[in-house]
Short mmCIF file of C-alpha atoms in Angstrom, two decimals:
data_model
loop_
_atom_site.label_atom_id
_atom_site.label_comp_id
_atom_site.label_asym_id
_atom_site.label_seq_id
_atom_site.Cartn_x
_atom_site.Cartn_y
_atom_site.Cartn_z
CA GLU A 18 -8.78 3.10 40.54
CA MET A 19 -7.18 0.59 42.85
CA CYS A 20 -6.05 -1.50 39.90
CA ILE A 21 -4.60 1.50 38.16
CA ARG A 22 -2.80 2.60 41.29
CA ASP A 23 -1.37 -0.86 41.90
CA SER A 24 -0.21 -1.05 38.33
CA ILE A 25 1.53 2.32 38.60
CA ASN A 26 3.19 1.35 41.90
CA ALA A 27 4.38 -1.94 40.48
CA GLU A 28 5.80 -0.20 37.42
CA TYR A 29 7.49 2.44 39.65
CA MET A 30 9.01 -0.21 41.88
CA GLY A 31 10.29 -2.03 38.83
CA ILE A 32 11.83 1.16 37.62
CA LEU A 33 13.50 1.69 41.03
CA LYS A 34 14.79 -1.84 41.06
CA MET A 35 16.22 -1.42 37.58
CA ASN A 36 17.93 1.87 38.54
CA GLU A 37 19.57 0.20 41.57
CA VAL A 38 20.98 -2.64 39.43
CA GLU A 39 22.30 -0.21 36.86
CA ALA A 40 23.76 1.93 39.62
CA GLU A 41 25.48 -1.10 41.12
CA ASN A 42 26.74 -2.14 37.71
CA THR A 43 28.04 1.35 37.06
CA ILE A 44 29.72 1.48 40.44
CA GLN A 45 31.21 -1.97 39.89
CA GLN A 46 32.50 -0.90 36.50
CA MET A 47 34.10 2.17 38.11
CA VAL A 48 35.61 0.01 40.83
CA ASN A 49 36.96 -2.40 38.20
CA LEU A 50 38.36 0.48 36.20
CA ILE A 51 40.08 1.97 39.23
CA ASP A 52 41.36 -1.44 40.24
CA ASN A 53 42.75 -2.10 36.75
CA GLU A 54 44.38 1.31 36.64
CA ALA A 55 45.90 0.68 40.07
CA LYS A 56 47.18 -2.72 38.96
CA GLU A 57 48.65 -1.20 35.78
CA SER A 58 50.27 1.58 37.80
CA ILE A 59 51.65 -0.96 40.27
CA GLU A 60 53.00 -3.12 37.43
CA GLU A 61 54.52 -0.12 35.68
CA LEU A 62 56.07 1.06 38.95
CA ARG A 63 57.39 -2.46 39.61
CA LYS A 64 58.99 -2.68 36.17
CA LYS A 65 60.46 0.77 36.50
CA THR A 66 61.80 -0.06 39.95
CA GLU A 67 63.31 -3.31 38.67
CA GLU A 68 64.93 -1.48 35.75
CA GLU A 69 66.37 1.18 38.05
CA CYS A 70 67.60 -1.48 40.46
CA SER A 71 69.18 -3.39 37.59
CA ILE A 72 70.92 -0.24 36.31
CA GLU A 73 72.09 0.70 39.79
CA ARG A 74 73.33 -2.85 40.37
CA GLU A 75 75.27 -2.78 37.10
CA ASN A 76 76.74 0.62 38.00
CA LEU A 77 77.79 -0.64 41.42
CA ILE A 78 79.34 -3.77 39.91
CA ALA A 79 81.19 -1.69 37.28
CA GLU A 80 82.44 0.72 39.92
CA ALA A 81 83.57 -2.14 42.16
CA ARG A 82 85.38 -3.79 39.24
CA LYS A 83 87.07 -0.49 38.38
CA LYS A 84 88.13 -0.01 41.99
CA LEU A 85 89.48 -3.56 42.21
CA ARG A 86 91.34 -3.13 38.91
CA MET A 87 92.89 0.13 40.11
CA GLU A 88 93.90 -1.47 43.42
CA TYR A 89 95.39 -4.44 41.58
CA GLU A 90 97.27 -2.17 39.14
CA LYS A 91 98.60 -0.11 42.05
CA LYS A 92 99.74 -3.23 43.91
CA LEU A 93 101.33 -4.54 40.71
CA GLU A 94 103.12 -1.23 40.14
CA ASP A 95 104.26 -1.14 43.78
CA TYR A 96 105.54 -4.70 43.37
CA ARG A 97 107.44 -3.78 40.22
CA ILE A 98 108.95 -0.71 41.90
CA GLN A 99 109.96 -2.78 44.92
CA LYS A 100 111.60 -5.36 42.68
CA LYS A 101 113.44 -2.61 40.81
CA ILE A 102 114.66 -1.20 44.13
CA GLU A 103 115.75 -4.65 45.28
CA ARG A 104 117.51 -5.30 41.97
CA SER A 105 119.21 -1.90 42.10
CA ALA A 106 120.32 -2.58 45.67
CA ALA A 107 121.65 -5.99 44.62
CA ILE A 108 123.56 -4.41 41.73
CA SER A 109 124.98 -1.71 44.02
CA LYS A 110 125.99 -4.31 46.60
CA THR A 111 127.62 -6.41 43.90
CA LYS A 112 129.49 -3.41 42.52
CA ILE A 113 130.70 -2.42 45.98
CA THR A 114 131.85 -5.98 46.67
CA GLN A 115 133.48 -6.17 43.27
CA MET A 116 135.27 -2.85 43.75
CA ALA A 117 136.42 -3.91 47.24
CA GLU A 118 137.87 -7.14 45.86
CA ARG A 119 139.50 -5.25 43.01
CA ASN A 120 141.06 -2.74 45.35
CA LYS A 121 142.24 -5.54 47.61
CA LEU A 122 143.90 -7.28 44.68
CA MET A 123 145.45 -4.01 43.45
CA ASP A 124 146.77 -3.28 46.95
CA ASN A 125 148.29 -6.75 47.04
CA ILE A 126 150.03 -6.06 43.75
CA ARG A 127 151.38 -2.77 45.08
CA THR A 128 152.56 -4.39 48.32
CA GLU A 129 154.18 -7.26 46.45
CA SER A 130 155.91 -4.81 44.07
CA ALA A 131 157.28 -2.83 47.02
CA SER A 132 158.46 -6.03 48.69
CA ASN A 133 160.23 -7.21 45.52
CA LEU A 134 161.86 -3.81 45.01
CA THR A 135 163.06 -3.70 48.61
CA SER A 136 164.50 -7.22 48.50
CA GLN A 137 166.36 -6.51 45.22
CA LEU A 138 167.95 -3.28 46.47
CA THR A 139 168.70 -4.54 49.97
CA GLY A 140 170.70 -7.43 48.64
CA ASN A 141 172.72 -5.34 46.15
CA VAL A 142 174.50 -2.28 47.57
CA GLU A 143 176.09 -1.24 44.26
CA THR A 144 172.74 -1.23 42.51
CA TYR A 145 171.24 0.84 45.31
CA LYS A 146 174.13 3.34 45.06
CA LYS A 147 173.43 3.74 41.37
CA VAL A 148 169.72 4.24 42.07
CA LEU A 149 170.48 6.88 44.71
CA LYS A 150 172.75 8.75 42.29
CA GLU A 151 170.02 8.84 39.67
CA LEU A 152 167.36 9.91 42.18
CA ILE A 153 169.49 12.74 43.60
CA LEU A 154 170.51 14.00 40.15
CA GLN A 155 166.97 13.85 38.87
CA GLY A 156 165.73 15.79 41.92
CA LEU A 157 168.43 18.46 41.47
CA LEU A 158 167.51 18.92 37.82
CA LYS A 159 163.85 19.28 38.76
CA LEU A 160 164.58 21.94 41.35
CA MET A 161 167.26 23.80 39.34
CA GLU A 162 168.45 25.50 42.51
CA ILE A 163 171.97 26.45 43.67
CA GLU A 164 171.33 25.70 47.35
CA VAL A 165 169.69 22.36 48.08
CA LYS A 166 169.32 20.22 51.18
CA ILE A 167 169.03 16.45 50.89
CA ARG A 168 167.07 14.38 53.37
CA CYS A 169 167.54 10.61 53.47
CA ARG A 170 167.14 7.66 55.83
CA LYS A 171 169.70 7.44 58.63
CA SER A 172 170.73 4.01 57.33
CA ASP A 173 171.49 5.57 53.91
CA LEU A 174 173.49 8.53 55.25
CA GLU A 175 176.95 7.09 54.49
CA ILE A 176 175.94 6.01 51.00
CA VAL A 177 174.53 9.46 50.21
CA LYS A 178 177.74 11.09 51.48
CA GLU A 179 179.75 8.74 49.26
CA VAL A 180 177.83 9.45 46.04
CA LEU A 181 177.15 13.16 46.59
CA PRO A 182 180.45 14.54 45.15
CA GLU A 183 179.97 12.57 41.93
CA VAL A 184 176.34 13.68 41.68
CA SER A 185 177.29 17.33 42.29
CA LEU A 186 179.78 17.23 39.41
CA ALA A 187 177.18 15.64 37.13
CA TYR A 188 174.68 18.31 38.14
CA VAL A 189 177.11 21.17 37.37
CA ASN A 190 177.99 19.55 34.06
CA LYS A 191 174.31 19.29 33.09
CA LEU A 192 173.65 22.92 33.97
CA THR A 193 176.68 24.35 32.14
CA THR A 194 176.19 22.28 29.00
CA GLU A 195 172.44 22.02 28.58
CA VAL A 196 171.09 25.30 30.04
CA PRO A 197 171.73 28.14 27.54
CA LYS A 198 171.91 30.90 30.18
CA LEU A 199 174.52 28.99 32.20
CA LYS A 200 176.84 27.86 29.41
CA GLY A 201 180.45 28.84 30.07
CA LYS A 202 179.74 30.02 33.60
CA THR A 203 181.24 28.73 36.81
CA ILE A 204 178.65 27.29 39.16
CA LYS A 205 179.26 26.19 42.71
CA PRO A 206 176.06 24.63 44.01
CA ARG A 207 175.70 24.21 47.75
CA ILE A 208 174.26 20.75 48.20
CA ASN A 209 174.13 19.68 51.83
CA ILE A 210 172.81 16.64 53.64
CA ASP A 211 170.30 17.11 56.46
CA GLU A 212 171.86 15.12 59.29
CA VAL A 213 169.24 16.15 61.83
CA ASN A 214 165.96 15.25 60.18
CA PHE A 215 165.87 11.83 58.56
CA LEU A 216 163.31 9.95 56.52
CA PRO A 217 161.67 7.02 58.37
CA GLU A 218 163.22 3.59 58.10
CA LEU A 219 161.49 0.72 56.33
CA ASN A 220 158.67 -0.61 58.49
CA LEU A 221 156.95 -3.82 57.39
CA LYS A 222 155.55 -4.82 60.78
CA ASP A 223 153.16 -1.93 61.41
CA PRO A 224 151.49 -0.52 58.26
CA GLY A 225 150.10 2.38 60.27
CA MET A 226 153.55 3.75 61.13
CA PRO A 227 155.71 5.91 58.79
CA SER A 228 157.89 3.90 56.46
CA CYS A 229 160.33 4.55 53.63
CA MET A 230 161.93 2.01 51.30
CA GLY A 231 164.77 4.37 50.41
CA GLY A 232 165.59 7.26 48.13
CA VAL A 233 165.78 10.95 49.02
CA GLN A 234 163.87 14.17 49.49
CA LEU A 235 165.38 17.39 48.13
CA ARG A 236 164.43 20.74 49.68
CA ALA A 237 165.13 24.31 48.59
CA GLN A 238 164.09 27.85 49.38
CA LYS A 239 163.98 27.14 53.13
CA ASP A 240 161.85 24.01 52.66
CA ARG A 241 159.25 25.89 50.62
CA ILE A 242 160.09 23.70 47.62
CA VAL A 243 160.22 19.93 48.11
CA CYS A 244 161.00 17.25 45.57
CA ASN A 245 160.01 13.85 46.90
CA ASN A 246 162.18 11.33 45.10
CA THR A 247 161.87 8.42 47.51
CA LEU A 248 161.45 4.89 46.22
CA ASP A 249 157.95 4.90 47.68
CA GLU A 250 156.99 7.95 45.62
CA ARG A 251 158.62 6.61 42.45
CA LEU A 252 156.88 3.26 42.88
CA GLU A 253 153.55 5.02 43.41
CA LEU A 254 154.06 7.08 40.25
CA CYS A 255 154.90 3.94 38.27
CA TYR A 256 151.92 2.17 39.79
CA GLN A 257 149.51 4.99 38.92
CA GLY A 258 150.92 5.22 35.40
CA ALA A 259 150.54 1.49 34.82
CA LEU A 260 147.17 1.25 36.56
CA PRO A 261 145.00 1.27 33.36
CA GLU A 262 147.12 -1.48 31.82
CA ILE A 263 147.11 -3.52 35.03
CA ARG A 264 143.32 -3.24 35.24
CA SER A 265 142.86 -4.25 31.61
CA LEU A 266 145.05 -7.31 32.16
CA LEU A 267 143.43 -8.35 35.42
CA PHE A 268 139.85 -7.35 34.64
CA PRO A 269 139.01 -7.62 30.91
CA LYS A 270 135.83 -5.66 30.19
CA LYS A 271 133.92 -8.51 28.57
CA VAL A 272 134.68 -10.98 31.35
CA THR A 273 134.06 -8.31 34.01
CA LYS A 274 130.61 -7.53 32.60
CA GLN A 275 129.68 -11.22 32.47
CA LEU A 276 130.87 -11.78 36.03
CA ALA A 277 129.09 -8.65 37.26
CA HIS A 278 125.86 -9.80 35.62
CA SER A 279 126.18 -13.26 37.16
CA PHE A 280 127.01 -11.87 40.60
CA THR A 281 124.02 -9.52 40.37
CA ILE A 282 121.61 -12.36 39.60
CA ILE A 283 123.05 -14.52 42.38
CA SER A 284 122.88 -11.68 44.92
CA TYR A 285 119.32 -10.88 43.88
CA LEU A 286 118.20 -14.50 44.17
CA LEU A 287 119.89 -14.95 47.54
CA GLY A 288 118.06 -11.88 48.81
CA GLN A 289 114.65 -13.33 47.95
#
């Protein structure tokens, strides 16, 4: 019996030992499986994280590039606008300067014309008498009035008195021969000289003061109608009438455009 019992115990212990080894192996296998799954999960998570980081990095880089490009384009556009403004200002400045110089030259021409006219008439009394006759007659024909008052410079008073009778006859002759309603009628116009109010004398020293080169003013209907036939007015009318031709002679369009373009470039460069 003892032998049988020992044999059974030995076999049982062997069985227990075998079950412990298998249990350890099974547990180890489970541990290895869990460890492998954890490693795979970690690796998969790492790859996914790297991919997401890479995508996010690319998005950030693309967004930064877009922002920089927009900022650069805005700065470039602002620069272009500023240059356009500067160029426009340079062109305007050039035009203003050009117009000022033109006006100065035109004023010089007007002043020189007035000076030449004054010197010619001052040195020739007979010529000035003839001019006064024509100016008075022309003014009378413009007014077409029976009662007219003539205003002249005080220095011209005697000359006007001298020529007035002849001018009055010429005026009556014009009316009775050239105006149909007055043909064959007797006309006695009342043409008087204003010996109280005179036109200003020629003043070359002070441009700001009134000045008159000569000629007359004719007034009718109690000064409600005025015909200004002074030499100053006639010269101004001639000047205004000849202004387009004077400008075309002094400032040819082709040359003016070339000069304006050159002045614009120079002004723009100097302003840099």
